Amino acid sequence: MPNYKLFARKNSAVVRRVLRGKPMRDATKCTIHPNVDQSEFSSLTVPTYRASTIVFDDAQAFATRLERDLDSYFYGLHGTPTTRTLEAQLTSLENGLRTVIVPSGQSAATLVFLSVLLPGDTVLIPDNVYPPVLEFCLDYLKPRGIHHKIYRPDGERIEELIDPSVKLIWAETPGSTTMEMQDLRAIAALGKKHGILTGADNTWATPLYLKPLDLGIDFSMQALSKYVGGHSDLLLGSVSVKDLELRRKLRDTMRMLGIGVGPDEVALALRGIETMGVRLQHAGKVASSLAEELSAREDVDLVLHPALPDFPQHELWKRDFSGSSGVFSVVLSAKQEANLDDGLNQLKLMAIGASWGGTRSLVAPVTIGQGRKFANALHQRTILRISIGLEDPEDLRTELGNLFDILSN
Ligand SMILES: Cc1ncc(COP(=O)(O)O)c(C=O)c1O
């Protein structure tokens, strides 16, 4: 937690030097905030520190500032007590040692890649990876001599792809839209066996329902824009690690690239995280029951949700996850595809949108087409991704019932 006493002392040291026994003139008074007594003040919220400049107590403190450890403060870009508070909270939830916060989920994933991969190296990514991560591999890394290989979305046969150039195995479980899961314990063991680092996108489950670091994964990444933010109004990402050397690599890359986050986004995340437990529990419960009801409908071919007993990797989900979040997918029939625009245009409650994790429920039609390496008949059909929010479950039940009645008629 921030040290208020230290803040007050530093501030008064600056004021003393300016005064030198003479009264301050008004223009000077405008630039220096007076000290107020904070000793009787206590609040449940985290102060939003805005800082580019960070000032130092004395000449020696400034001269030795670069010797400070990475948890300390040098310049606002590299963290303030507000950022450190969110880092510490995420670290604790992920069972890690340190966390870094970056401007988006996408930048959290790419930060890991940029921190550990050099020209000539290869990263292994799953076929169902968040599509902008694949684009990053194709359009950014590849022209710079960093290669990628795509492994099966169910994580099978990864070892066949390993050669000495492989330096990172990336996982996303369940993966984007088609929801296939990878076995993180097996991936972590493979990484250890071959001396390869491993990372996982933990956005769907959040550390409330899955702790990749506990399973042996080196980097646990989250798009905080989703469940931590919880209100569809912020963009942030995080990477948590159990190893200080990996944290140093991440922080070095952030420093070189000038990556930092603004205090308002972090303040919103600190507010959002307070209610994440109840939001996620509610959305997860409602999503599971709606997924079950949809899969029981005669006119629904296939629902993709790991908590459904007939989901292909349901046992894996039961083994490693302590719950499920509010996102699942429904594979549409040809008839339902034909009626899709009509159905979406008649939605009353759910919004049409691609993100998730907010209070409003969302639907997003996704066409995968040729976008995957491992052919699957599902990819030729439209998949409706559904994110359940915090509306009354009965209203959502009615809305989804109406939607599928329209789609099937
Ligand atoms: C699984 C997953 N990872 C990462 C991201 C990227 O997050 P952001 O939108 O904050 O860049 C998303 C966003 O949709 C996502 O679904």
XYZ file of C-alpha atoms and ligand atoms in Angstrom:
425
model
C 0.000 0.000 0.000
C 1.165 3.583 -0.623
C 3.169 5.214 2.127
C 1.333 8.437 2.969
C 3.828 9.590 5.588
C 6.670 9.355 3.102
C 4.657 11.308 0.562
C 3.996 14.116 3.083
C 7.645 14.273 4.158
C 8.944 14.476 0.589
C 6.439 17.156 -0.249
C 7.395 19.328 2.744
C 11.106 18.976 1.937
C 10.433 20.531 -1.454
C 8.416 23.356 0.080
C 11.143 24.133 2.651
C 13.782 24.490 -0.013
C 11.640 26.865 -2.005
C 10.801 29.110 0.967
C 14.236 29.787 2.519
C 12.609 31.969 5.113
C 10.899 34.301 2.619
C 7.184 34.221 1.873
C 6.300 32.449 -1.330
C 4.908 34.608 -4.091
C 1.529 33.708 -5.534
C 2.777 32.157 -8.779
C 4.996 29.862 -6.723
C 2.115 28.997 -4.390
C 0.119 27.935 -7.437
C 2.737 25.359 -8.347
C 3.173 23.727 -4.935
C 0.352 21.935 -3.191
C 0.247 22.484 0.568
C 0.673 19.549 2.883
C -2.467 18.516 4.629
C -2.612 16.225 7.600
C -3.418 12.721 6.419
C -2.808 10.994 9.721
C -6.514 10.607 10.621
C -7.557 9.771 7.093
C -8.236 6.304 5.936
C -10.361 5.115 3.034
C -11.243 1.853 1.348
C -10.215 3.075 -2.079
C -6.790 3.278 -3.670
C -5.590 6.821 -4.463
C -5.225 7.510 -8.189
C -1.680 8.806 -8.474
C -1.029 10.779 -11.635
C 2.649 11.108 -12.352
C 5.073 11.450 -15.160
C 7.720 13.097 -12.999
C 8.689 11.432 -9.761
C 10.698 13.620 -7.371
C 13.467 12.517 -5.066
C 14.221 13.369 -1.466
C 17.778 14.556 -2.055
C 20.633 14.614 -4.540
C 21.856 11.199 -3.510
C 18.448 9.611 -3.964
C 18.335 11.014 -7.496
C 21.882 9.930 -8.318
C 21.197 6.374 -7.205
C 17.672 6.137 -8.620
C 18.611 3.555 -11.240
C 19.928 1.290 -8.500
C 16.438 1.040 -7.028
C 14.784 -2.328 -7.462
C 11.998 -2.784 -9.991
C 9.290 -2.467 -7.340
C 10.384 1.087 -6.600
C 9.583 4.281 -8.496
C 11.716 6.134 -11.075
C 9.324 7.666 -13.566
C 5.533 7.543 -13.900
C 5.693 5.373 -17.022
C 7.209 2.548 -14.994
C 4.621 2.555 -12.239
C 3.056 4.474 -9.373
C 1.572 3.216 -6.101
C -1.745 2.904 -7.997
C -0.213 0.567 -10.593
C 1.709 -1.364 -7.956
C -1.505 -1.965 -6.004
C -3.215 -3.581 -9.015
C -0.049 -5.536 -9.798
C 0.078 -6.839 -6.221
C -3.609 -7.781 -6.246
C -3.291 -9.713 -9.525
C -0.072 -11.344 -8.331
C -1.860 -12.594 -5.273
C -4.803 -13.970 -7.304
C -2.491 -15.673 -9.814
C -0.301 -17.148 -7.023
C 2.645 -15.437 -8.689
C 5.611 -13.405 -7.562
C 5.194 -10.291 -9.728
C 2.809 -8.872 -12.351
C 3.191 -6.226 -15.037
C 0.298 -4.131 -16.350
C 0.150 -3.076 -20.006
C -2.317 -1.117 -22.162
C -4.378 -4.049 -23.511
C -4.762 -7.810 -23.498
C -3.210 -7.958 -26.956
C -0.149 -6.018 -25.751
C 0.140 -8.401 -22.776
C 0.404 -11.380 -25.143
C 2.792 -9.632 -27.534
C 4.927 -8.385 -24.630
C 5.625 -11.984 -23.599
C 6.610 -12.904 -27.162
C 8.830 -9.832 -27.579
C 10.496 -10.390 -24.211
C 11.666 -13.940 -24.859
C 11.967 -14.430 -28.632
C 14.950 -13.468 -30.801
C 15.455 -13.759 -34.564
C 15.738 -17.440 -35.482
C 13.499 -18.530 -32.583
C 10.111 -20.212 -32.928
C 6.950 -19.905 -30.865
C 4.261 -22.610 -30.833
C 0.692 -21.284 -30.799
C -2.634 -23.133 -30.744
C -4.889 -23.136 -33.798
C -7.651 -21.458 -31.761
C -5.456 -18.599 -30.496
C -6.983 -15.101 -30.222
C -6.772 -14.107 -33.933
C -4.734 -10.866 -33.448
C -1.997 -12.981 -31.816
C -1.777 -15.079 -34.996
C -1.670 -11.850 -37.035
C 1.162 -10.612 -34.816
C 3.105 -13.801 -35.574
C 2.430 -13.559 -39.292
C 2.766 -9.843 -39.944
C 5.150 -8.626 -37.243
C 7.347 -11.455 -36.006
C 7.801 -13.369 -39.258
C 9.276 -10.436 -41.242
C 11.730 -10.014 -38.345
C 12.928 -13.622 -38.514
C 10.874 -15.001 -35.603
C 8.867 -18.033 -36.652
C 5.718 -19.684 -35.381
C 4.199 -23.117 -35.717
C 0.566 -23.825 -35.091
C -0.413 -26.810 -32.972
C -3.743 -28.605 -32.745
C -6.368 -26.666 -30.768
C -6.782 -29.596 -28.361
C -3.041 -29.423 -27.594
C -2.314 -32.922 -28.885
C 1.016 -33.785 -30.573
C 2.829 -30.591 -29.577
C 6.059 -32.466 -28.924
C 6.350 -33.384 -32.633
C 6.780 -29.669 -33.404
C 9.614 -29.095 -30.954
C 13.084 -28.433 -32.334
C 15.987 -26.440 -30.867
C 14.585 -23.162 -32.241
C 11.386 -23.421 -30.140
C 11.669 -20.994 -27.203
C 8.042 -20.460 -26.194
C 4.845 -22.526 -26.141
C 1.762 -20.329 -25.964
C -1.645 -21.670 -24.890
C -5.168 -20.322 -24.730
C -7.631 -22.544 -22.958
C -10.454 -22.622 -23.772
C -9.430 -21.056 -27.089
C -11.180 -18.292 -28.969
C -14.677 -19.065 -30.307
C -14.343 -22.846 -30.836
C -13.417 -23.348 -27.151
C -11.130 -26.397 -27.504
C -8.918 -26.789 -24.443
C -5.235 -27.538 -23.996
C -3.769 -29.432 -21.070
C -1.652 -26.780 -19.323
C -0.021 -29.288 -16.970
C 1.156 -31.333 -19.963
C 2.372 -28.187 -21.766
C 4.253 -27.029 -18.661
C 5.870 -30.486 -18.325
C 6.866 -30.405 -22.003
C 8.367 -26.949 -21.517
C 10.407 -28.150 -18.521
C 11.552 -31.275 -20.361
C 12.858 -29.295 -23.361
C 13.923 -26.086 -21.572
C 11.183 -24.050 -23.298
C 9.212 -21.252 -21.639
C 5.424 -21.544 -21.552
C 2.645 -18.954 -21.412
C -1.147 -19.027 -21.234
C -3.906 -16.555 -22.009
C -6.030 -16.815 -18.857
C -8.693 -14.285 -19.872
C -11.651 -16.688 -20.100
C -11.263 -18.276 -16.668
C -9.494 -15.398 -14.863
C -7.276 -16.428 -11.935
C -10.463 -17.007 -9.937
C -11.122 -20.201 -11.891
C -7.694 -21.200 -13.225
C -4.187 -20.582 -11.922
C -1.789 -21.398 -14.769
C 1.297 -20.605 -12.667
C 0.257 -23.305 -10.184
C 0.171 -25.777 -13.096
C 3.783 -24.936 -13.983
C 3.180 -22.351 -16.732
C 5.744 -19.502 -16.737
C 3.576 -16.557 -17.921
C -0.107 -16.134 -17.041
C -1.651 -13.396 -19.151
C -5.048 -11.728 -18.891
C -7.004 -9.161 -20.866
C -8.123 -7.073 -17.869
C -10.438 -5.345 -20.366
C -12.853 -8.252 -19.810
C -13.706 -9.593 -16.353
C -11.407 -7.477 -14.189
C -12.709 -4.249 -15.753
C -16.180 -5.732 -15.866
C -17.963 -2.720 -17.369
C -16.836 -2.614 -21.030
C -15.087 0.702 -20.453
C -11.387 0.046 -20.066
C -8.478 -1.547 -21.897
C -5.642 -3.149 -19.945
C -3.700 -6.379 -19.835
C -1.487 -8.145 -17.335
C 1.240 -10.766 -17.226
C 2.024 -12.574 -13.975
C 5.134 -14.661 -13.316
C 6.694 -16.660 -10.512
C 10.233 -15.806 -11.483
C 11.933 -12.439 -10.921
C 14.213 -12.897 -13.918
C 11.188 -13.280 -16.202
C 9.675 -10.166 -14.625
C 12.940 -8.334 -15.396
C 12.735 -9.413 -19.043
C 9.144 -8.144 -19.267
C 10.001 -4.842 -17.573
C 13.100 -4.343 -19.760
C 10.991 -4.774 -22.901
C 8.355 -2.379 -21.567
C 11.060 0.191 -20.792
C 12.642 -0.118 -24.258
C 9.303 0.190 -26.018
C 8.015 2.920 -23.691
C 5.017 0.900 -22.549
C 3.141 2.029 -19.469
C -0.463 2.573 -18.424
C -2.505 5.619 -17.427
C -3.832 5.970 -13.882
C -7.522 6.234 -14.812
C -7.565 2.842 -16.509
C -5.849 1.303 -13.491
C -8.272 3.023 -11.107
C -11.197 1.580 -13.074
C -9.596 -1.868 -12.928
C -9.087 -1.510 -9.156
C -12.777 -0.701 -8.830
C -13.800 -3.512 -11.186
C -11.766 -6.181 -9.461
C -13.620 -5.588 -6.169
C -16.788 -7.086 -7.652
C -15.213 -9.608 -10.004
C -15.883 -12.543 -7.675
C -19.645 -12.058 -7.540
C -19.944 -10.947 -11.160
C -18.068 -13.947 -12.457
C -19.893 -16.366 -10.215
C -23.256 -15.027 -11.377
C -22.384 -14.820 -15.094
C -20.785 -18.274 -14.992
C -23.784 -19.878 -13.332
C -26.301 -18.260 -15.672
C -24.163 -19.011 -18.762
C -23.867 -22.683 -17.806
C -27.589 -23.089 -17.313
C -28.433 -21.224 -20.546
C -25.848 -23.288 -22.445
C -27.447 -26.450 -21.060
C -30.923 -25.283 -22.034
C -29.828 -24.319 -25.535
C -28.104 -27.653 -26.061
C -31.333 -29.414 -25.032
C -33.252 -27.636 -27.810
C -34.059 -29.896 -30.774
C -33.145 -27.156 -33.227
C -29.676 -26.458 -31.734
C -26.951 -28.657 -33.225
C -24.024 -27.950 -30.946
C -23.191 -25.802 -27.930
C -19.508 -25.323 -27.072
C -19.111 -24.855 -23.323
C -16.510 -26.740 -21.233
C -18.918 -27.194 -18.306
C -21.343 -29.233 -20.448
C -20.811 -32.947 -19.684
C -20.664 -33.842 -23.400
C -18.019 -31.206 -24.193
C -15.016 -33.170 -25.556
C -12.595 -31.944 -22.869
C -15.061 -31.650 -20.028
C -12.868 -33.882 -17.818
C -9.876 -31.604 -18.346
C -11.984 -28.596 -17.404
C -13.152 -30.400 -14.250
C -9.568 -31.324 -13.350
C -7.954 -27.886 -13.646
C -10.689 -25.236 -13.450
C -12.682 -24.328 -10.357
C -15.506 -22.715 -12.344
C -16.553 -21.378 -15.716
C -17.078 -17.849 -16.900
C -19.886 -16.394 -18.986
C -18.616 -16.978 -22.538
C -19.646 -19.891 -24.741
C -20.500 -20.556 -28.370
C -23.337 -22.047 -30.384
C -22.724 -23.601 -33.802
C -25.532 -22.615 -36.163
C -27.270 -24.803 -38.753
C -27.561 -23.689 -42.391
C -31.123 -22.548 -41.765
C -30.127 -20.607 -38.646
C -27.304 -18.941 -40.578
C -29.768 -17.820 -43.225
C -31.995 -16.214 -40.582
C -29.149 -14.753 -38.536
C -29.399 -11.096 -39.579
C -33.122 -11.167 -38.932
C -32.597 -12.729 -35.492
C -29.840 -10.324 -34.452
C -31.805 -7.301 -35.647
C -34.698 -8.296 -33.406
C -32.652 -8.572 -30.214
C -34.121 -6.467 -27.442
C -31.664 -6.960 -24.624
C -28.416 -8.460 -25.790
C -26.050 -6.220 -27.722
C -24.147 -7.239 -30.839
C -20.445 -6.943 -30.055
C -17.194 -8.859 -30.039
C -15.759 -8.199 -26.593
C -16.996 -9.708 -23.326
C -16.905 -9.619 -19.553
C -19.136 -6.544 -19.065
C -22.523 -6.160 -17.416
C -24.403 -6.338 -20.738
C -24.787 -9.662 -22.485
C -23.331 -9.775 -25.988
C -23.637 -11.909 -29.084
C -21.034 -11.979 -31.836
C -21.419 -14.044 -35.017
C -18.021 -15.438 -36.006
C -17.054 -17.012 -39.335
C -13.790 -18.881 -39.215
C -13.729 -20.144 -42.815
C -10.131 -20.846 -43.889
C -8.665 -19.042 -40.852
C -7.471 -22.230 -39.123
C -4.768 -24.745 -39.960
C -6.486 -27.896 -38.734
C -9.606 -28.446 -40.808
C -12.831 -29.006 -38.940
C -16.328 -29.069 -40.393
C -17.390 -26.582 -37.691
C -15.259 -23.891 -39.241
C -17.459 -23.757 -42.306
C -20.486 -22.866 -40.163
C -21.278 -19.586 -38.467
C -20.593 -19.717 -34.733
C -22.470 -17.439 -32.395
C -20.312 -16.423 -29.452
C -22.383 -15.465 -26.434
C -21.152 -13.520 -23.415
C -23.529 -13.519 -20.487
C -23.671 -10.349 -18.415
C -25.575 -9.351 -15.312
C -29.155 -8.993 -16.563
C -31.896 -10.990 -14.868
C -31.499 -14.627 -15.999
C -35.214 -14.886 -16.851
C -34.950 -11.953 -19.268
C -31.928 -13.549 -20.900
C -33.749 -16.869 -21.140
C -36.618 -15.132 -22.942
C -34.243 -13.223 -25.224
C -32.263 -16.319 -26.246
C -35.482 -18.344 -26.631
C -36.848 -15.681 -29.011
C -33.566 -15.486 -30.892
C -33.458 -19.226 -31.572
C -37.167 -19.325 -32.428
C -36.500 -16.697 -35.104
C -33.338 -18.442 -36.302
C -35.064 -21.801 -36.674
C -38.281 -20.608 -38.301
C -8.876 -14.480 -25.261
C -8.511 -13.044 -25.485
N -7.258 -12.664 -25.228
C -6.870 -11.378 -25.425
C -7.753 -10.433 -25.868
C -7.257 -9.034 -26.111
O -7.690 -8.154 -25.145
P -7.748 -6.590 -25.444
O -9.045 -6.352 -26.141
O -7.649 -5.956 -24.116
O -6.564 -6.281 -26.322
C -9.077 -10.784 -26.128
C -10.046 -9.777 -26.596
O -11.088 -10.081 -27.122
C -9.461 -12.133 -25.941
O -10.711 -12.550 -26.232
